[in-house]
Coordinates of C-alpha atoms in Angstrom, one line a residue:
M14 CA 8.0 6.0 10.1
I15 CA 11.4 4.6 10.8
R16 CA 12.6 1.4 9.3
Y17 CA 15.4 0.3 11.6
R18 CA 18.0 -2.4 11.3
R19 CA 17.9 -5.4 13.5
G20 CA 20.7 -7.7 14.7
C21 CA 23.9 -7.6 16.8
G22 CA 22.0 -8.1 20.0
G23 CA 20.0 -5.0 19.4
L24 CA 23.0 -2.6 19.1
F25 CA 21.7 -1.1 15.9
V26 CA 18.5 -0.1 17.6
L27 CA 20.2 1.0 20.8
F28 CA 22.6 3.4 19.2
R29 CA 20.1 5.0 16.8
I30 CA 19.3 8.5 18.1
Q31 CA 16.8 9.8 15.5
G32 CA 13.2 9.1 16.4
T33 CA 13.9 7.7 19.9
S34 CA 11.9 8.8 23.0
W35 CA 14.5 8.5 25.7
P36 CA 16.0 12.0 25.1
F37 CA 12.7 13.5 26.3
G38 CA 13.3 11.9 29.7
I39 CA 16.8 13.3 30.2
L40 CA 15.8 16.9 31.3
P41 CA 13.2 15.7 33.9
G42 CA 15.6 13.1 35.2
L43 CA 18.3 15.7 35.6
L44 CA 16.0 18.1 37.5
A45 CA 15.0 15.3 39.8
M46 CA 18.6 14.3 40.3
A47 CA 19.5 17.9 41.2
E48 CA 16.7 18.0 43.7
S49 CA 18.0 14.8 45.3
L50 CA 21.6 16.2 45.5
I51 CA 20.3 19.4 47.1
F52 CA 18.4 17.4 49.8
S53 CA 21.6 15.4 50.3
Y54 CA 24.0 18.3 50.8
V55 CA 21.7 20.4 53.0
M56 CA 22.4 18.6 56.3
E57 CA 19.3 19.7 58.2
L58 CA 17.0 18.4 55.3
D59 CA 19.1 15.2 54.9
E60 CA 18.9 14.3 58.6
E61 CA 15.1 14.9 58.6
I62 CA 14.6 12.8 55.5
R63 CA 16.7 9.9 56.8
D64 CA 14.8 9.7 60.1
R65 CA 12.3 7.0 59.1
R66 CA 10.4 7.3 62.4
K67 CA 9.6 10.9 61.6
F68 CA 9.6 11.2 57.8
I69 CA 9.0 7.9 55.8
G70 CA 8.2 4.9 57.8
H71 CA 7.1 2.8 54.8
P72 CA 7.0 3.6 51.1
Y73 CA 3.5 2.0 50.6
A74 CA 1.7 5.3 50.2
F75 CA 4.0 6.5 47.5
Q76 CA 3.8 3.0 45.8
L77 CA 0.1 3.4 45.3
F78 CA 0.6 6.7 43.5
A79 CA 3.5 5.3 41.4
Y80 CA 1.4 2.2 40.4
L81 CA -1.6 4.4 39.5
L82 CA 0.6 6.6 37.3
G83 CA 2.2 3.6 35.6
F84 CA -1.1 2.0 34.8
I85 CA -2.7 5.1 33.2
M86 CA 0.5 5.7 31.2
V87 CA 0.5 2.1 29.9
F88 CA -3.2 2.4 29.0
R89 CA -2.5 5.7 27.2
T90 CA 0.4 4.1 25.2
N91 CA -1.9 1.2 24.3
F92 CA -4.6 3.5 23.1
A93 CA -2.1 5.6 21.1
Y94 CA -0.8 2.5 19.3
Q95 CA -4.4 1.5 18.5
R96 CA -4.9 4.9 16.9
Y97 CA -1.7 4.5 15.0
W98 CA -2.6 1.1 13.7
E99 CA -6.1 2.1 12.8
A100 CA -4.8 5.0 10.8
I101 CA -2.4 2.8 8.8
G102 CA -5.3 0.4 8.0
A103 CA -7.7 3.2 7.0
V104 CA -5.1 4.9 4.7
N105 CA -4.2 1.6 3.0
N106 CA -7.8 0.6 2.5
M107 CA -8.7 4.0 1.2
A108 CA -6.0 3.8 -1.4
A109 CA -6.9 0.2 -2.3
K110 CA -10.5 1.0 -3.0
W111 CA -9.8 4.1 -5.1
L112 CA -7.2 2.2 -7.0
D113 CA -9.8 -0.5 -7.6
G114 CA -12.1 2.1 -9.1
A115 CA -9.4 3.4 -11.3
I116 CA -8.4 0.0 -12.7
M117 CA -12.0 -0.9 -13.3
G118 CA -12.7 2.3 -15.2
I119 CA -9.6 1.7 -17.3
A120 CA -10.1 -2.0 -17.9
F121 CA -13.8 -1.6 -18.8
D122 CA -12.9 1.1 -21.3
A123 CA -10.1 -0.9 -23.0
E124 CA -10.7 -2.4 -26.4
G125 CA -9.6 -6.0 -27.1
S126 CA -10.1 -9.1 -29.2
K127 CA -9.7 -12.9 -28.9
D128 CA -6.1 -12.4 -29.8
R129 CA -5.7 -9.9 -26.9
P130 CA -7.2 -11.6 -23.9
L131 CA -5.6 -8.9 -21.6
L132 CA -7.1 -6.1 -23.7
D133 CA -5.1 -3.2 -25.1
G134 CA -2.7 -1.3 -22.8
A135 CA -2.7 2.4 -22.5
T136 CA 0.7 2.6 -24.2
D137 CA -0.3 0.3 -27.1
E138 CA -0.7 1.8 -30.5
A139 CA -4.3 0.7 -30.7
S140 CA -5.2 2.6 -27.6
C141 CA -4.0 5.9 -29.2
Q142 CA -6.4 5.4 -32.1
P143 CA -10.2 5.9 -32.1
H144 CA -12.3 2.9 -31.2
S145 CA -12.6 0.5 -34.1
K146 CA -16.5 0.3 -33.9
F147 CA -17.6 3.3 -31.8
G148 CA -15.1 6.0 -32.6
A149 CA -17.9 8.0 -34.2
K150 CA -19.2 8.8 -30.7
G151 CA -16.2 11.0 -30.2
G152 CA -14.2 11.7 -27.1
P153 CA -10.6 11.0 -26.3
T154 CA -8.9 7.7 -27.1
H155 CA -8.3 5.0 -24.5
S156 CA -4.8 6.2 -23.9
E157 CA -6.0 9.8 -23.2
F158 CA -8.8 8.6 -21.1
Y159 CA -6.3 6.5 -19.1
S160 CA -4.2 9.6 -18.4
E161 CA -7.3 11.5 -17.2
I162 CA -8.4 8.7 -14.8
V163 CA -5.0 8.2 -13.2
H164 CA -4.6 12.0 -12.8
L165 CA -7.9 12.3 -11.0
C166 CA -7.3 9.3 -8.8
S167 CA -3.8 10.5 -7.9
L168 CA -5.1 14.0 -7.2
L169 CA -7.9 12.6 -5.0
H170 CA -5.4 10.6 -3.0
A171 CA -3.0 13.5 -2.6
L172 CA -5.8 15.8 -1.3
A173 CA -6.9 13.2 1.1
L174 CA -3.4 12.9 2.6
M175 CA -3.1 16.7 2.8
H176 CA -6.3 16.8 4.8
L177 CA -5.1 14.1 7.1
R178 CA -1.8 15.9 7.9
G179 CA -3.6 19.3 8.2
D180 CA -2.0 20.8 5.1
E181 CA -4.1 23.5 3.4
N182 CA -1.4 24.8 1.0
L183 CA -2.0 23.6 -2.6
D184 CA 1.6 24.6 -3.4
N185 CA 2.6 21.3 -1.6
I186 CA 1.3 19.4 -4.7
E187 CA 4.0 18.9 -7.3
F188 CA 4.0 17.7 -10.8
A189 CA 4.8 14.0 -11.0
Y190 CA 4.0 12.8 -14.5
P191 CA 3.4 14.6 -17.8
T192 CA 0.2 13.8 -19.7
A193 CA 1.3 10.7 -21.5
E194 CA -0.4 10.9 -24.9
G195 CA 1.5 8.5 -27.1
K196 CA 4.4 8.0 -24.7
K197 CA 5.7 4.4 -24.5
P198 CA 8.0 3.7 -21.6
L199 CA 10.7 1.2 -22.5
S200 CA 10.9 -0.3 -19.1
V201 CA 8.4 0.2 -16.3
S202 CA 11.0 -0.4 -13.6
S203 CA 14.0 1.5 -14.9
K204 CA 12.6 4.5 -16.7
M205 CA 10.3 6.0 -14.0
H206 CA 12.7 8.9 -13.4
L207 CA 12.0 10.0 -17.0
Y208 CA 8.4 10.6 -16.1
G209 CA 9.1 12.7 -13.0
M210 CA 8.6 9.9 -10.5
P211 CA 11.8 9.7 -8.4
T212 CA 12.2 7.0 -5.9
F213 CA 11.2 8.0 -2.4
D214 CA 14.2 8.9 -0.4
P215 CA 13.9 7.7 3.2
N216 CA 16.7 10.1 4.3
R217 CA 14.3 13.1 3.7
L218 CA 12.7 12.9 7.0
D219 CA 11.0 16.3 7.1
F220 CA 7.6 15.4 5.8
A221 CA 6.3 18.9 6.1
A222 CA 8.8 20.1 3.5
Q223 CA 8.0 17.2 1.2
K224 CA 5.4 17.8 -1.5
L225 CA 3.0 15.2 -2.7
P226 CA 3.5 14.2 -6.3
V227 CA 0.4 14.0 -8.5
L228 CA 0.3 12.4 -11.9
G229 CA -0.3 15.3 -14.3
G230 CA 0.1 17.9 -11.6
L231 CA -2.5 20.5 -10.6
T232 CA -3.9 22.5 -13.6
P233 CA -4.7 26.2 -13.2
E234 CA -8.4 25.4 -13.7
E235 CA -8.4 22.8 -11.0
R236 CA -6.5 25.0 -8.6
L237 CA -8.9 27.9 -9.1
V238 CA -11.8 25.7 -8.0
L239 CA -10.0 24.0 -5.1
E240 CA -8.4 27.2 -3.7
T241 CA -11.5 29.1 -2.6
D242 CA -15.3 28.9 -2.5
S243 CA -17.7 31.3 -4.3
L244 CA -17.3 33.9 -1.5
G245 CA -13.5 33.9 -1.8
S246 CA -13.0 32.0 1.5
P247 CA -10.4 29.2 1.6
L248 CA -12.0 25.8 0.8
P249 CA -11.8 23.3 3.6
T250 CA -9.5 20.4 2.9
Q251 CA -12.3 17.8 3.4
A252 CA -14.4 19.7 0.8
R253 CA -11.6 19.5 -1.7
V254 CA -11.6 15.7 -1.4
A255 CA -15.4 15.6 -2.0
L256 CA -14.9 17.9 -5.1
V257 CA -12.4 15.6 -6.7
E258 CA -14.3 12.5 -5.9
G259 CA -17.2 14.1 -7.8
W260 CA -15.0 14.8 -10.7
F261 CA -13.8 11.2 -10.7
M262 CA -17.3 9.8 -10.8
R263 CA -18.5 12.3 -13.3
R264 CA -15.7 11.5 -15.7
L265 CA -16.4 7.8 -15.6
L266 CA -20.1 8.5 -16.2
A267 CA -19.4 10.8 -19.1
R268 CA -17.2 8.2 -20.7
Q269 CA -20.0 5.6 -20.4
K270 CA -22.8 7.9 -21.7
F271 CA -21.3 10.1 -24.4
E272 CA -18.0 8.9 -25.6
Q273 CA -16.3 6.0 -27.3
G274 CA -15.0 3.0 -25.3
D275 CA -16.0 -0.5 -24.4
S276 CA -17.5 0.2 -20.9
F277 CA -21.0 -0.1 -22.4
S278 CA -20.3 -3.8 -23.1
T279 CA -19.9 -4.5 -19.4
A280 CA -23.0 -5.9 -17.6
P281 CA -24.7 -3.1 -15.6
A282 CA -24.5 -5.2 -12.4
I283 CA -20.7 -5.4 -12.8
L284 CA -20.3 -1.8 -13.9
S285 CA -22.1 -0.6 -10.8
R286 CA -19.3 -2.1 -8.7
L287 CA -17.0 0.5 -10.2
Y288 CA -18.8 3.3 -8.4
Q289 CA -19.3 1.2 -5.2
V290 CA -15.6 0.8 -4.6
I291 CA -15.0 4.5 -5.0
S292 CA -17.6 5.1 -2.4
D293 CA -16.0 2.5 -0.2
G294 CA -12.7 4.4 -0.5
T295 CA -14.4 7.5 0.7
L296 CA -15.7 5.6 3.7
W297 CA -12.2 4.6 4.6
F298 CA -11.1 8.2 4.2
S299 CA -13.7 9.2 6.8
Q300 CA -12.3 6.5 9.1
A301 CA -8.8 8.0 8.7
S302 CA -10.2 11.5 9.2
K303 CA -11.7 10.4 12.5
V304 CA -8.2 9.7 13.8
A305 CA -6.8 12.9 12.3
M306 CA -9.5 15.2 13.5
T307 CA -10.2 13.7 17.0
P308 CA -7.3 14.3 19.4
F309 CA -6.6 12.1 22.4
P310 CA -9.0 13.2 25.2
F311 CA -7.7 16.2 27.0
P312 CA -8.6 15.3 30.6
Y313 CA -6.7 12.0 30.3
A314 CA -3.6 13.7 28.9
N315 CA -3.9 16.6 31.4
M316 CA -4.1 14.3 34.3
I317 CA -1.0 12.3 33.2
S318 CA 1.0 15.5 32.9
L319 CA -0.1 16.6 36.4
Y320 CA 0.8 13.2 37.9
L321 CA 4.2 13.2 36.2
C322 CA 5.1 16.6 37.7
I323 CA 4.1 15.4 41.2
F324 CA 6.0 12.2 40.7
T325 CA 9.1 14.1 39.5
F326 CA 9.1 16.1 42.8
L327 CA 8.2 13.3 45.2
C328 CA 10.5 10.6 43.8
P329 CA 13.8 12.2 45.2
L330 CA 12.2 12.5 48.6
L331 CA 11.3 8.8 48.8
I332 CA 14.6 7.5 47.4
N333 CA 16.7 9.9 49.7
G334 CA 14.8 8.6 52.7
I335 CA 15.6 4.9 51.9
I336 CA 19.0 5.0 50.2
L337 CA 21.9 6.4 52.3
D338 CA 24.6 6.7 49.7
V339 CA 24.6 10.1 47.9
A340 CA 25.8 8.9 44.5
L341 CA 23.5 5.9 44.4
R342 CA 20.6 8.2 45.4
A343 CA 21.3 10.5 42.4
V344 CA 21.6 7.6 39.9
L345 CA 18.3 5.9 41.1
V346 CA 16.4 9.1 41.0
F347 CA 17.5 9.9 37.5
V348 CA 16.8 6.5 36.1
T349 CA 13.3 6.3 37.7
V350 CA 12.1 9.7 36.6
F351 CA 13.8 9.3 33.2
A352 CA 11.9 6.0 32.5
Y353 CA 8.5 7.5 33.4
H354 CA 8.9 10.5 31.1
A355 CA 10.4 8.6 28.2
L356 CA 7.4 6.1 28.4
N357 CA 5.0 9.1 28.4
N358 CA 6.6 10.5 25.2
I359 CA 6.0 7.2 23.3
G360 CA 2.2 7.8 23.6
D361 CA 2.7 11.4 22.5
N362 CA 4.5 10.2 19.3
L363 CA 1.9 7.6 18.4
E364 CA -1.4 9.3 19.1
D365 CA -1.2 11.6 16.0
P366 CA 0.0 9.3 13.2
F367 CA -0.4 11.9 10.4
L368 CA 1.5 14.7 12.1
P369 CA 4.3 15.5 9.5
Y370 CA 6.7 16.9 12.0
D371 CA 7.6 13.7 13.9
L372 CA 10.0 11.1 12.6
N373 CA 7.8 8.2 13.7
E374 CA 4.6 9.3 11.9
L375 CA 3.3 7.7 8.7
P376 CA 5.4 8.5 5.5
L377 CA 2.6 10.1 3.5
P378 CA 4.8 11.1 0.6
M379 CA 5.9 7.5 0.2
Y380 CA 2.3 6.4 0.2
Q381 CA 1.5 8.9 -2.5
H382 CA 4.4 7.7 -4.5
A383 CA 3.3 4.1 -4.2
V384 CA -0.2 5.0 -5.4
N385 CA 1.3 6.7 -8.4
M386 CA 3.4 3.7 -9.3
R387 CA 0.4 1.4 -9.1
L388 CA -1.7 3.8 -11.3
F389 CA 1.1 3.9 -13.8
A390 CA 1.2 0.1 -13.9
F391 CA -2.5 -0.1 -14.7
G392 CA -1.8 0.9 -18.4
V393 CA 0.9 -1.7 -19.0
V394 CA 0.2 -5.1 -20.6
P395 CA 2.7 -7.6 -22.1
K396 CA 3.2 -7.9 -25.8
Y397 CA 2.0 -11.2 -27.3
T398 CA 4.1 -13.5 -29.4
T399 CA 3.0 -16.7 -31.3
C400 CA 5.0 -19.8 -31.6
G401 CA 3.1 -21.5 -34.5
R402 CA 2.0 -20.5 -38.0
S403 CA -1.3 -22.4 -38.2
P404 CA -4.8 -21.0 -37.5
T405 CA -5.6 -24.2 -35.7
P406 CA -6.3 -23.8 -32.0
S407 CA -3.1 -23.7 -30.0
I408 CA -1.7 -22.2 -26.8
H409 CA 1.6 -20.4 -26.8
H410 CA 3.6 -18.8 -24.0
G411 CA 4.9 -15.3 -24.4
R412 CA 8.3 -14.2 -23.3
E413 CA 7.2 -10.9 -21.8
K414 CA 7.6 -11.0 -18.1
I415 CA 5.7 -9.1 -15.5
G416 CA 7.4 -9.6 -12.2
S417 CA 8.6 -13.2 -12.4
R418 CA 5.6 -14.7 -14.2
L419 CA 5.1 -15.7 -17.8
L420 CA 1.7 -15.1 -19.4
I421 CA -0.2 -17.2 -21.8
S422 CA -1.0 -16.1 -25.3
V423 CA -4.0 -17.8 -27.0
E424 CA -4.5 -18.1 -30.8
G425 CA -8.0 -19.3 -31.7
P426 CA -10.7 -20.5 -29.3
M427 CA -9.6 -22.4 -26.3
N428 CA -11.4 -25.7 -27.0
G429 CA -8.7 -27.9 -25.6
H430 CA -10.5 -28.4 -22.3
F431 CA -11.8 -32.0 -22.1
E432 CA -12.8 -34.1 -19.2
R433 CA -11.4 -37.6 -19.1
E434 CA -11.4 -40.4 -16.6
R435 CA -8.2 -41.1 -14.8
E436 CA -7.8 -44.5 -16.4
R437 CA -8.1 -43.0 -19.9
E438 CA -5.4 -40.4 -19.1
R439 CA -3.0 -43.0 -17.9
E440 CA -3.6 -45.0 -21.1
R441 CA -2.8 -42.0 -23.2
E442 CA 0.4 -41.4 -21.3
R443 CA 1.5 -45.0 -21.9
E444 CA 0.8 -44.7 -25.6
M445 CA 2.9 -41.5 -25.8
R446 CA 5.8 -43.1 -24.0
E447 CA 5.8 -46.2 -26.2
S448 CA 5.4 -44.2 -29.5
P449 CA 8.5 -43.5 -31.7
Q450 CA 10.3 -40.2 -31.4
C451 CA 8.5 -37.3 -33.1
R452 CA 9.9 -36.9 -36.6
T453 CA 9.6 -33.1 -36.5
S454 CA 10.8 -32.6 -32.9
G455 CA 13.1 -29.9 -34.0
N456 CA 10.3 -27.7 -35.4
C457 CA 7.5 -29.0 -33.3
G458 CA 5.6 -26.5 -31.1
T459 CA 5.3 -26.8 -27.4
V460 CA 3.0 -29.6 -26.1
L461 CA 1.4 -28.6 -22.8
E462 CA -0.1 -31.1 -20.5
G463 CA -1.5 -30.6 -17.0
Y464 CA -4.0 -32.2 -14.8
T465 CA -6.2 -31.0 -12.0
K466 CA -8.9 -32.6 -9.9
Y467 CA -11.8 -30.9 -8.0
S468 CA -10.3 -27.5 -8.4
K469 CA -12.0 -24.3 -9.7
W470 CA -8.6 -22.9 -10.6
G471 CA -6.8 -25.6 -12.6
L472 CA -3.3 -25.9 -14.0
D473 CA -1.6 -23.7 -11.3
C474 CA 1.7 -24.8 -12.6
L475 CA 1.9 -26.3 -16.0
S476 CA 5.2 -27.9 -16.9
N477 CA 6.7 -29.3 -20.0
S478 CA 9.8 -31.6 -20.0
R479 CA 11.3 -29.9 -23.0
R480 CA 10.8 -26.2 -22.1
Q481 CA 10.0 -26.2 -18.4
A482 CA 7.6 -23.4 -19.0
H483 CA 5.5 -22.2 -16.1
F484 CA 2.2 -20.4 -16.5
M485 CA -0.4 -18.4 -14.6
S486 CA -3.6 -20.0 -13.3
L487 CA -6.3 -20.7 -15.9
L488 CA -10.0 -20.8 -15.1
L489 CA -11.1 -24.4 -16.0
R490 CA -13.9 -26.7 -15.3
S491 CA -13.8 -28.9 -12.1
G492 CA -12.7 -32.5 -12.3
N493 CA -9.8 -34.0 -14.2
V494 CA -8.8 -31.7 -17.0
L495 CA -6.3 -32.1 -19.8
L496 CA -5.0 -29.0 -21.6
R497 CA -3.3 -29.7 -24.8
G498 CA -2.0 -27.6 -27.7
F499 CA -1.8 -29.1 -31.1
P500 CA 1.4 -27.9 -32.9
P501 CA 1.3 -27.1 -36.6
R502 CA 2.7 -29.4 -39.3
C503 CA 3.2 -32.4 -37.1
S504 CA 1.2 -35.6 -37.5
C505 CA 3.1 -38.0 -35.3
A506 CA 1.3 -40.2 -32.7
R507 CA 2.9 -38.3 -29.9
C508 CA 1.5 -34.9 -31.0
V509 CA -1.8 -35.6 -32.6
G510 CA -3.4 -38.6 -30.9
P511 CA -6.8 -40.2 -31.6
E512 CA -9.6 -38.5 -33.5
S513 CA -11.7 -38.1 -30.3
W514 CA -9.1 -35.7 -29.0

């Protein structure tokens, strides 16, 4: 896939040579132009062709053939683009479903508490220790289990891409990330190269020479099973995908049945969704395989090739019979034949989107790298900080950023959700404006206020005039809702309010 630069009236696109289709029309155009020049300089042939009473009275007969060829070429290009677009959608849906299964398995297994509403991350110290309640069941810690799940999901996706591009060589799988037991990356965005995950280089255009990175690599035991079957015959690439999918589900089931972890605390109806999304990913893999394994119909492609050869031979005869100037003949013949063959090559490029030898095909190594990055991000959660020193219920905002958002850290139960009539809210606001300045404003914690009406997801953007803090959406009741945090050691009318609050 080529990401091209736009602008300057299309000059950036016009003068880009790599990946274009027009060079494939140059040779047929030159052959047709040579034929036209031969007919022009052989006087007997030229006089015969110019005589419209004897040779070409009207070009209508040739126009029918040219229109027919143009229509079937346009249809072929349209069908090829449909295959290309279907392949992109299937690969992205396949990855999304398998990633859903991975994050569900990781999140269901993570331990947490009321002080950790996002649960423990894979790189947290608590995840590297046995479960606080069920560690006696044995099995790896959550951090080790996370490493196993992301490895299996990454391997499953890599083998699926290898099948789609027709690659049977397991040497094209490379080590992308060491088994991260106890490793704590300092920065998710800037330290990826330390874990063997280099940024995809778009200048490396030979996808066949690019290996697919797998988190944890391919172990000798896994390679032994994936290489050959029980008779020593090479294992089909589609069977390799089925094998690793089975390992993926078996590992999740073994964790749930025999080992420590919190997945047993999840309702069975919700837990069953974990296996459903993995199955959905395999369904989308089959959709992508349909495009990869089923070529464009041979009779259609064969007929287009035959018609193009006939067109290349007949076009100089027609143009020579109508145009009298020799130079203009040659130019028009070249342009016409060149355009038809270049258009035909567009369909050739698009109809096999997984072919790794063409510059316009899908960048499978980049897709694999993107999946690895998302798997790596599944184990990262922000650290929590508290602004107050009192055990009374309060809501504080952490300073750890993920992307550009600030997350909320909750201390104590969230019992600050109360429904109030709109008139009562306005009354309260008036009282706060008229009350004297808070005596402890220098040490007072943040007061959060926000309103929402008839919304399932309330407080989409909470703001405070002092700190201008913005928060993620919180799931609240419908109707008018007031969310308030009570700061410690402050008893002023502005911060505490009436007893009913």
